[in-house]
PDB file of C-alpha atoms and ligand atoms in Angstrom:
ATOM      1  CA  MET A  28      -2.594  -6.309  17.868  1.00 78.00           C
ATOM      2  CA  LEU A  29      -0.931  -6.375  14.513  1.00 91.00           C
ATOM      3  CA  THR A  30       2.306  -4.466  13.867  1.00 96.00           C
ATOM      4  CA  PRO A  31       1.402  -1.238  12.125  1.00 97.00           C
ATOM      5  CA  ILE A  32       2.836  -0.827   8.539  1.00 98.00           C
ATOM      6  CA  VAL A  33       3.876   2.498   7.074  1.00 98.00           C
ATOM      7  CA  VAL A  34       4.561   2.431   3.369  1.00 98.00           C
ATOM      8  CA  GLY A  35       6.304   5.284   1.380  1.00 98.00           C
ATOM      9  CA  ASN A  36       5.046   5.425  -2.219  1.00 98.00           C
ATOM     10  CA  TRP A  37       7.554   7.608  -4.005  1.00 98.00           C
ATOM     11  CA  LYS A  38       5.565   7.434  -7.284  1.00 98.00           C
ATOM     12  CA  MET A  39       7.663   8.614 -10.346  1.00 98.00           C
ATOM     13  CA  ASN A  40      10.082  10.648  -8.221  1.00 98.00           C
ATOM     14  CA  ASN A  41      13.776  10.471  -7.609  1.00 98.00           C
ATOM     15  CA  THR A  42      16.759   9.453  -9.841  1.00 98.00           C
ATOM     16  CA  ILE A  43      19.046   6.806  -8.486  1.00 98.00           C
ATOM     17  CA  GLU A  44      21.312   9.504  -6.996  1.00 98.00           C
ATOM     18  CA  GLN A  45      18.407  11.435  -5.500  1.00 98.00           C
ATOM     19  CA  ALA A  46      17.140   8.195  -3.997  1.00 98.00           C
ATOM     20  CA  ARG A  47      20.488   7.557  -2.348  1.00 98.00           C
ATOM     21  CA  SER A  48      20.538  11.130  -0.948  1.00 98.00           C
ATOM     22  CA  LEU A  49      17.117  10.784   0.483  1.00 98.00           C
ATOM     23  CA  VAL A  50      17.320   7.259   1.937  1.00 98.00           C
ATOM     24  CA  TYR A  51      20.720   7.312   3.528  1.00 97.00           C
ATOM     25  CA  PRO A  52      20.022  10.029   6.195  1.00 98.00           C
ATOM     26  CA  MET A  53      16.410   8.979   6.507  1.00 98.00           C
ATOM     27  CA  SER A  54      17.351   5.312   7.162  1.00 98.00           C
ATOM     28  CA  LEU A  55      19.681   6.344  10.089  1.00 97.00           C
ATOM     29  CA  LYS A  56      16.607   7.784  11.880  1.00 98.00           C
ATOM     30  CA  LEU A  57      14.150   5.153  10.809  1.00 98.00           C
ATOM     31  CA  ARG A  58      16.274   2.253  11.961  1.00 96.00           C
ATOM     32  CA  GLU A  59      16.013   3.477  15.545  1.00 96.00           C
ATOM     33  CA  ILE A  60      12.206   3.282  15.556  1.00 97.00           C
ATOM     34  CA  LYS A  61      10.873  -0.008  16.841  1.00 96.00           C
ATOM     35  CA  GLY A  62       7.466  -1.618  16.556  1.00 97.00           C
ATOM     36  CA  VAL A  63       6.503  -0.428  13.004  1.00 98.00           C
ATOM     37  CA  GLU A  64       7.060  -2.248   9.701  1.00 98.00           C
ATOM     38  CA  ILE A  65       8.542   0.341   7.322  1.00 98.00           C
ATOM     39  CA  VAL A  66       8.391  -0.163   3.565  1.00 98.00           C
ATOM     40  CA  LEU A  67       9.848   2.109   0.886  1.00 98.00           C
ATOM     41  CA  CYS A  68       8.598   1.913  -2.635  1.00 98.00           C
ATOM     42  CA  PRO A  69      11.093   3.650  -5.027  1.00 98.00           C
ATOM     43  CA  PRO A  70      10.663   3.664  -8.826  1.00 98.00           C
ATOM     44  CA  PHE A  71      12.135   0.431 -10.322  1.00 98.00           C
ATOM     45  CA  PRO A  72      15.524   1.832 -11.457  1.00 98.00           C
ATOM     46  CA  ALA A  73      16.416   2.924  -7.873  1.00 98.00           C
ATOM     47  CA  ILE A  74      15.337  -0.299  -6.123  1.00 98.00           C
ATOM     48  CA  MET A  75      18.806  -1.947  -6.201  1.00 98.00           C
ATOM     49  CA  ALA A  76      20.590   1.195  -4.947  1.00 98.00           C
ATOM     50  CA  VAL A  77      18.159   1.701  -2.115  1.00 98.00           C
ATOM     51  CA  SER A  78      18.365  -1.985  -1.227  1.00 98.00           C
ATOM     52  CA  ALA A  79      22.101  -1.659  -0.838  1.00 98.00           C
ATOM     53  CA  LEU A  80      21.678   1.208   1.518  1.00 98.00           C
ATOM     54  CA  LEU A  81      19.126  -0.623   3.629  1.00 98.00           C
ATOM     55  CA  GLN A  82      21.384  -3.692   4.274  1.00 97.00           C
ATOM     56  CA  GLY A  83      21.514  -4.415   7.907  1.00 96.00           C
ATOM     57  CA  THR A  84      18.255  -2.547   8.787  1.00 97.00           C
ATOM     58  CA  ASP A  85      14.719  -3.963   9.066  1.00 97.00           C
ATOM     59  CA  ILE A  86      13.402  -1.415   6.474  1.00 98.00           C
ATOM     60  CA  LYS A  87      11.793  -3.302   3.632  1.00 98.00           C
ATOM     61  CA  LEU A  88      11.337  -2.511   0.003  1.00 98.00           C
ATOM     62  CA  GLY A  89       8.243  -2.625  -2.158  1.00 98.00           C
ATOM     63  CA  ALA A  90       7.500  -2.100  -5.858  1.00 98.00           C
ATOM     64  CA  GLN A  91       4.796   0.217  -7.129  1.00 98.00           C
ATOM     65  CA  ASN A  92       3.411  -2.202  -9.712  1.00 98.00           C
ATOM     66  CA  ILE A  93       4.064  -5.539 -11.452  1.00 98.00           C
ATOM     67  CA  HIS A  94       2.918  -7.445 -14.451  1.00 98.00           C
ATOM     68  CA  TRP A  95       1.225 -10.723 -13.730  1.00 98.00           C
ATOM     69  CA  GLN A  96       3.285 -12.792 -16.211  1.00 98.00           C
ATOM     70  CA  GLU A  97       6.836 -14.059 -15.472  1.00 98.00           C
ATOM     71  CA  LYS A  98       8.193 -13.129 -18.887  1.00 98.00           C
ATOM     72  CA  GLY A  99       7.289 -12.461 -22.537  1.00 98.00           C
ATOM     73  CA  ALA A 100       6.390  -9.922 -25.040  1.00 98.00           C
ATOM     74  CA  PHE A 101       5.157  -7.192 -22.663  1.00 98.00           C
ATOM     75  CA  THR A 102       7.203  -4.186 -23.602  1.00 98.00           C
ATOM     76  CA  GLY A 103       7.964  -1.839 -20.678  1.00 97.00           C
ATOM     77  CA  GLU A 104       6.558  -4.146 -18.017  1.00 98.00           C
ATOM     78  CA  VAL A 105       8.296  -5.708 -14.983  1.00 98.00           C
ATOM     79  CA  ALA A 106       7.612  -9.261 -13.827  1.00 98.00           C
ATOM     80  CA  PRO A 107       7.112 -10.200 -10.117  1.00 98.00           C
ATOM     81  CA  ASN A 108      10.068 -12.624 -10.212  1.00 98.00           C
ATOM     82  CA  MET A 109      12.303  -9.795 -11.450  1.00 97.00           C
ATOM     83  CA  ILE A 110      11.842  -7.830  -8.279  1.00 97.00           C
ATOM     84  CA  SER A 111      11.205 -10.449  -5.644  1.00 96.00           C
ATOM     85  CA  GLU A 112      14.894 -10.745  -4.793  1.00 95.00           C
ATOM     86  CA  TYR A 113      14.832  -7.213  -3.485  1.00 97.00           C
ATOM     87  CA  CYS A 114      11.226  -6.432  -2.619  1.00 98.00           C
ATOM     88  CA  SER A 115       8.893  -7.897  -0.034  1.00 98.00           C
ATOM     89  CA  TYR A 116       5.844  -5.864  -0.927  1.00 98.00           C
ATOM     90  CA  VAL A 117       4.155  -4.548  -4.054  1.00 98.00           C
ATOM     91  CA  ILE A 118       1.469  -1.865  -4.415  1.00 98.00           C
ATOM     92  CA  ILE A 119      -1.372  -3.112  -6.582  1.00 98.00           C
ATOM     93  CA  GLY A 120      -4.307  -1.196  -8.002  1.00 98.00           C
ATOM     94  CA  HIS A 121      -3.233   2.327  -6.919  1.00 98.00           C
ATOM     95  CA  SER A 122      -5.904   4.700  -8.066  1.00 98.00           C
ATOM     96  CA  GLU A 123      -3.339   6.480 -10.363  1.00 98.00           C
ATOM     97  CA  ARG A 124      -2.786   3.207 -12.184  1.00 98.00           C
ATOM     98  CA  ARG A 125      -6.532   2.527 -12.385  1.00 98.00           C
ATOM     99  CA  ALA A 126      -7.272   6.002 -13.734  1.00 97.00           C
ATOM    100  CA  ASN A 127      -4.294   6.636 -15.932  1.00 97.00           C
ATOM    101  CA  PHE A 128      -3.025   3.189 -17.165  1.00 97.00           C
ATOM    102  CA  GLY A 129      -6.356   1.307 -17.656  1.00 97.00           C
ATOM    103  CA  GLU A 130      -6.058  -1.044 -14.710  1.00 98.00           C
ATOM    104  CA  THR A 131      -9.315  -2.865 -13.975  1.00 98.00           C
ATOM    105  CA  ASP A 132     -10.507  -5.016 -11.123  1.00 98.00           C
ATOM    106  CA  GLU A 133      -9.675  -8.002 -13.361  1.00 98.00           C
ATOM    107  CA  SER A 134      -6.032  -6.999 -13.996  1.00 98.00           C
ATOM    108  CA  VAL A 135      -5.676  -6.075 -10.325  1.00 98.00           C
ATOM    109  CA  ASN A 136      -6.836  -9.559  -9.403  1.00 98.00           C
ATOM    110  CA  LEU A 137      -4.233 -11.177 -11.751  1.00 98.00           C
ATOM    111  CA  LYS A 138      -1.554  -9.019 -10.184  1.00 98.00           C
ATOM    112  CA  VAL A 139      -2.542  -9.814  -6.574  1.00 98.00           C
ATOM    113  CA  ARG A 140      -2.415 -13.509  -7.459  1.00 98.00           C
ATOM    114  CA  ALA A 141       0.897 -13.228  -9.237  1.00 98.00           C
ATOM    115  CA  ALA A 142       2.418 -11.294  -6.303  1.00 98.00           C
ATOM    116  CA  MET A 143       1.328 -14.122  -3.894  1.00 98.00           C
ATOM    117  CA  GLU A 144       2.784 -16.735  -6.187  1.00 97.00           C
ATOM    118  CA  HIS A 145       6.171 -15.020  -5.992  1.00 97.00           C
ATOM    119  CA  GLU A 146       6.303 -14.320  -2.265  1.00 96.00           C
ATOM    120  CA  LEU A 147       5.485 -10.666  -2.608  1.00 98.00           C
ATOM    121  CA  THR A 148       2.890  -9.340  -0.125  1.00 98.00           C
ATOM    122  CA  PRO A 149       0.342  -7.286  -2.206  1.00 98.00           C
ATOM    123  CA  ILE A 150      -0.733  -3.849  -0.816  1.00 98.00           C
ATOM    124  CA  LEU A 151      -4.153  -3.755  -2.540  1.00 98.00           C
ATOM    125  CA  CYS A 152      -5.454  -0.208  -2.930  1.00 98.00           C
ATOM    126  CA  VAL A 153      -9.188   0.512  -2.861  1.00 98.00           C
ATOM    127  CA  GLY A 154     -11.187   3.795  -2.620  1.00 98.00           C
ATOM    128  CA  GLU A 155     -13.822   5.901  -4.091  1.00 98.00           C
ATOM    129  CA  THR A 156     -13.782   9.087  -6.219  1.00 97.00           C
ATOM    130  CA  LYS A 157     -15.172  12.387  -4.950  1.00 97.00           C
ATOM    131  CA  GLU A 158     -18.275  11.776  -6.972  1.00 97.00           C
ATOM    132  CA  GLU A 159     -18.851   8.449  -5.465  1.00 98.00           C
ATOM    133  CA  TYR A 160     -18.208   9.756  -2.008  1.00 97.00           C
ATOM    134  CA  ASP A 161     -20.720  12.600  -2.507  1.00 97.00           C
ATOM    135  CA  SER A 162     -23.325  10.171  -3.734  1.00 98.00           C
ATOM    136  CA  ASP A 163     -22.882   7.810  -0.882  1.00 97.00           C
ATOM    137  CA  ARG A 164     -21.422   4.967  -2.885  1.00 98.00           C
ATOM    138  CA  THR A 165     -18.223   4.323  -0.868  1.00 98.00           C
ATOM    139  CA  SER A 166     -19.481   1.007   0.436  1.00 98.00           C
ATOM    140  CA  GLU A 167     -20.504  -0.226  -3.084  1.00 98.00           C
ATOM    141  CA  VAL A 168     -17.194   0.781  -4.574  1.00 98.00           C
ATOM    142  CA  VAL A 169     -14.793  -0.674  -1.989  1.00 98.00           C
ATOM    143  CA  ARG A 170     -16.802  -3.877  -1.703  1.00 98.00           C
ATOM    144  CA  ARG A 171     -16.563  -4.432  -5.435  1.00 98.00           C
ATOM    145  CA  GLN A 172     -12.913  -3.643  -5.597  1.00 98.00           C
ATOM    146  CA  LEU A 173     -12.264  -6.135  -2.826  1.00 98.00           C
ATOM    147  CA  ASN A 174     -14.583  -8.860  -4.094  1.00 98.00           C
ATOM    148  CA  GLU A 175     -13.110  -8.651  -7.641  1.00 98.00           C
ATOM    149  CA  GLY A 176      -9.529  -7.884  -6.745  1.00 98.00           C
ATOM    150  CA  LEU A 177      -9.365 -10.826  -4.300  1.00 98.00           C
ATOM    151  CA  LYS A 178     -11.258 -13.411  -6.435  1.00 98.00           C
ATOM    152  CA  ASP A 179     -10.081 -16.977  -6.363  1.00 97.00           C
ATOM    153  CA  ILE A 180      -7.540 -16.380  -3.557  1.00 98.00           C
ATOM    154  CA  SER A 181      -7.651 -18.830  -0.750  1.00 97.00           C
ATOM    155  CA  SER A 182      -7.693 -17.912   3.003  1.00 98.00           C
ATOM    156  CA  SER A 183      -4.411 -19.686   3.381  1.00 97.00           C
ATOM    157  CA  LYS A 184      -2.727 -17.550   0.778  1.00 96.00           C
ATOM    158  CA  ALA A 185      -4.245 -14.257   2.130  1.00 97.00           C
ATOM    159  CA  LYS A 186      -3.535 -14.983   5.796  1.00 95.00           C
ATOM    160  CA  ASP A 187      -0.726 -12.776   7.099  1.00 89.00           C
ATOM    161  CA  ASN A 188       0.123 -12.024   3.501  1.00 95.00           C
ATOM    162  CA  LEU A 189      -2.061  -9.194   2.312  1.00 98.00           C
ATOM    163  CA  VAL A 190      -2.357  -5.492   3.183  1.00 98.00           C
ATOM    164  CA  ILE A 191      -5.337  -3.364   2.141  1.00 98.00           C
ATOM    165  CA  ALA A 192      -4.825   0.364   1.690  1.00 98.00           C
ATOM    166  CA  TYR A 193      -8.101   2.395   1.878  1.00 98.00           C
ATOM    167  CA  GLU A 194      -7.329   5.459  -0.151  1.00 98.00           C
ATOM    168  CA  PRO A 195     -10.258   7.736  -0.971  1.00 98.00           C
ATOM    169  CA  ILE A 196      -9.176   9.164  -4.330  1.00 98.00           C
ATOM    170  CA  TRP A 197     -10.255  12.676  -3.319  1.00 97.00           C
ATOM    171  CA  ALA A 198      -7.773  12.662  -0.497  1.00 97.00           C
ATOM    172  CA  ILE A 199      -4.706  11.483  -2.485  1.00 97.00           C
ATOM    173  CA  GLY A 200      -2.206  14.331  -3.181  1.00 95.00           C
ATOM    174  CA  THR A 201      -4.834  16.982  -2.469  1.00 96.00           C
ATOM    175  CA  GLY A 202      -3.888  17.995   1.151  1.00 95.00           C
ATOM    176  CA  LEU A 203      -7.593  17.155   1.970  1.00 95.00           C
ATOM    177  CA  ALA A 204      -7.219  14.064   4.097  1.00 96.00           C
ATOM    178  CA  SER A 205     -10.325  12.157   5.140  1.00 96.00           C
ATOM    179  CA  SER A 206     -11.241  12.688   8.738  1.00 97.00           C
ATOM    180  CA  PRO A 207      -9.754   9.886  10.774  1.00 97.00           C
ATOM    181  CA  GLU A 208     -13.260   8.987  11.973  1.00 97.00           C
ATOM    182  CA  ASN A 209     -14.594   8.652   8.470  1.00 97.00           C
ATOM    183  CA  ALA A 210     -11.618   6.457   7.351  1.00 98.00           C
ATOM    184  CA  ASN A 211     -12.095   4.286  10.392  1.00 98.00           C
ATOM    185  CA  ALA A 212     -15.728   3.862   9.740  1.00 98.00           C
ATOM    186  CA  VAL A 213     -15.093   2.652   6.173  1.00 98.00           C
ATOM    187  CA  LEU A 214     -12.720   0.081   7.616  1.00 98.00           C
ATOM    188  CA  VAL A 215     -15.104  -1.164  10.252  1.00 97.00           C
ATOM    189  CA  ASN A 216     -18.327  -1.036   8.224  1.00 98.00           C
ATOM    190  CA  HIS A 217     -17.289  -2.032   4.761  1.00 98.00           C
ATOM    191  CA  ILE A 218     -13.690  -3.345   4.391  1.00 98.00           C
ATOM    192  CA  ARG A 219     -13.273  -5.654   7.332  1.00 98.00           C
ATOM    193  CA  PRO A 220     -16.744  -7.295   6.878  1.00 98.00           C
ATOM    194  CA  THR A 221     -16.059  -7.823   3.217  1.00 98.00           C
ATOM    195  CA  LEU A 222     -12.741  -9.533   3.992  1.00 98.00           C
ATOM    196  CA  GLU A 223     -14.653 -11.744   6.415  1.00 98.00           C
ATOM    197  CA  LYS A 224     -17.100 -12.765   3.789  1.00 98.00           C
ATOM    198  CA  ILE A 225     -14.367 -13.398   1.159  1.00 98.00           C
ATOM    199  CA  PHE A 226     -12.159 -15.388   3.584  1.00 98.00           C
ATOM    200  CA  ASP A 227     -13.147 -15.975   7.161  1.00 97.00           C
ATOM    201  CA  ALA A 228     -13.034 -14.045  10.436  1.00 97.00           C
ATOM    202  CA  GLU A 229      -9.580 -15.220  11.458  1.00 97.00           C
ATOM    203  CA  THR A 230      -7.999 -14.498   8.105  1.00 97.00           C
ATOM    204  CA  ALA A 231      -9.675 -11.022   7.936  1.00 97.00           C
ATOM    205  CA  GLN A 232      -8.188 -10.230  11.324  1.00 95.00           C
ATOM    206  CA  SER A 233      -4.746 -11.073   9.998  1.00 96.00           C
ATOM    207  CA  ILE A 234      -4.931  -8.562   7.233  1.00 97.00           C
ATOM    208  CA  ARG A 235      -3.623  -5.047   8.046  1.00 97.00           C
ATOM    209  CA  ILE A 236      -5.679  -2.204   6.708  1.00 98.00           C
ATOM    210  CA  GLN A 237      -3.988   1.117   6.127  1.00 98.00           C
ATOM    211  CA  TYR A 238      -5.322   4.532   5.445  1.00 98.00           C
ATOM    212  CA  GLY A 239      -3.773   6.595   2.677  1.00 98.00           C
ATOM    213  CA  GLY A 240      -4.538  10.169   1.394  1.00 98.00           C
ATOM    214  CA  SER A 241      -2.622  13.281   2.476  1.00 97.00           C
ATOM    215  CA  VAL A 242      -1.085  11.759   5.572  1.00 98.00           C
ATOM    216  CA  ASN A 243       1.722  13.896   6.950  1.00 98.00           C
ATOM    217  CA  GLY A 244       3.805  14.365  10.095  1.00 97.00           C
ATOM    218  CA  ALA A 245       1.194  16.646  11.627  1.00 97.00           C
ATOM    219  CA  ASN A 246      -1.977  14.489  11.181  1.00 98.00           C
ATOM    220  CA  ALA A 247      -0.608  10.961  11.311  1.00 98.00           C
ATOM    221  CA  SER A 248      -1.132  10.406  15.001  1.00 98.00           C
ATOM    222  CA  GLU A 249      -4.887  11.205  14.631  1.00 98.00           C
ATOM    223  CA  PHE A 250      -5.081   8.243  12.058  1.00 98.00           C
ATOM    224  CA  PHE A 251      -3.094   5.869  14.152  1.00 97.00           C
ATOM    225  CA  SER A 252      -5.259   6.585  17.231  1.00 97.00           C
ATOM    226  CA  GLN A 253      -8.220   5.097  15.368  1.00 97.00           C
ATOM    227  CA  PRO A 254      -8.769   1.483  16.397  1.00 94.00           C
ATOM    228  CA  GLU A 255      -8.956  -0.081  12.971  1.00 95.00           C
ATOM    229  CA  ILE A 256      -6.212   1.836  11.193  1.00 97.00           C
ATOM    230  CA  GLU A 257      -3.124  -0.308  11.234  1.00 97.00           C
ATOM    231  CA  GLY A 258      -0.805   1.865   9.084  1.00 97.00           C
ATOM    232  CA  ALA A 259      -0.541   4.402   6.387  1.00 98.00           C
ATOM    233  CA  LEU A 260       0.273   4.514   2.673  1.00 98.00           C
ATOM    234  CA  VAL A 261       2.142   7.772   2.230  1.00 98.00           C
ATOM    235  CA  GLY A 262       2.751   9.591  -1.014  1.00 98.00           C
ATOM    236  CA  GLY A 263       4.138  13.132  -1.003  1.00 98.00           C
ATOM    237  CA  ALA A 264       5.230  13.102   2.625  1.00 98.00           C
ATOM    238  CA  SER A 265       7.411  10.003   2.011  1.00 98.00           C
ATOM    239  CA  LEU A 266       9.665  12.247  -0.059  1.00 98.00           C
ATOM    240  CA  LYS A 267      10.453  14.410   2.936  1.00 98.00           C
ATOM    241  CA  GLU A 268      12.741  13.063   5.424  1.00 98.00           C
ATOM    242  CA  ASP A 269      11.326  14.846   8.519  1.00 98.00           C
ATOM    243  CA  ASP A 270       7.732  14.257   7.602  1.00 98.00           C
ATOM    244  CA  PHE A 271       8.196  10.553   6.859  1.00 98.00           C
ATOM    245  CA  VAL A 272      10.159   9.941  10.074  1.00 98.00           C
ATOM    246  CA  ALA A 273       7.444  11.821  12.002  1.00 98.00           C
ATOM    247  CA  ILE A 274       4.779   9.563  10.496  1.00 98.00           C
ATOM    248  CA  VAL A 275       6.703   6.443  11.468  1.00 98.00           C
ATOM    249  CA  GLN A 276       7.279   7.746  14.899  1.00 98.00           C
ATOM    250  CA  ALA A 277       3.538   8.385  15.282  1.00 98.00           C
ATOM    251  CA  ALA A 278       2.754   4.828  14.144  1.00 98.00           C
ATOM    252  CA  ALA A 279       5.182   3.493  16.857  1.00 97.00           C
ATOM    253  CA  LYS A 280       3.387   5.188  19.753  1.00 90.00           C
TER     254      LYS A 280
HETATM  255  C1  PEP H 319      -0.553   7.761  -2.393  1.00 64.79           C
HETATM  256  O1  PEP H 319       0.226   8.027  -3.291  1.00 64.79           O
HETATM  257  O2  PEP H 319      -1.043   6.628  -2.292  1.00 64.79           O
HETATM  258  C2  PEP H 319      -0.922   8.850  -1.497  1.00 64.79           C
HETATM  259  C3  PEP H 319      -1.676   8.526  -0.481  1.00 64.79           C
HETATM  260  O3  PEP H 319      -0.443  10.053  -1.696  1.00 64.79           O
HETATM  261  P1  PEP H 319      -0.436  11.378  -0.728  1.00 64.79           P
HETATM  262  O4  PEP H 319       0.060  10.880   0.502  1.00 64.79           O
HETATM  263  O5  PEP H 319       0.462  12.323  -1.386  1.00 64.79           O
HETATM  264  O6  PEP H 319      -1.852  11.839  -0.636  1.00 64.79           O
END
């Protein structure tokens, strides 16, 4: 069994000072929980401050986005080599970036490849809109996002070095989580078989697949009791100490 991974995506929340106030007490509780990989993804300006507070713990840091180039005339962007000193993970292709910042499967693929080149493990987000869900197109959408987003990546690069987050867009930030059974079925029927086709069975088994979308302290254990769900990508609840600690505790059981 793979170690479950719980990722807190803070999105555009918390100044440096607010980040410190959230992380310090939270980390004292999180560091006591064993058997779960914990990753916090603050906004870029808070990464160094949070990193300093996490020294001596196993809690890891991730970024919420990267550019695929190492440097150049890309105003406002952050290169993978600029964060790899602090971060082990990077969220790529979050639906908010796809919907609001023009990210395409092609740019997502460039970012996944750049992350892997710089020893950052990509957390590749896939998931369908409400309209696509209602018209039974979940399979088509997640298969396309995986096939295009993981193009030209070798099995050896992906093995043990890739996380997939299944995030139905209609469940993100809405309080309307998918049913755990539905999420598990998407992983079993569409995501894992697609990974097997892109790579091979052994590599596909080494890739952890998380669920994301309105996970909180109260519903987390239902998701983790599903056989294929190996973690959670958590937005809103990662900004609340008690909720996030409860989610990580549920993953540890
Ligand atoms: C997310 O930001 O990826 C997310 C799943 O948000 P929330 O947990 O708030 O639905």
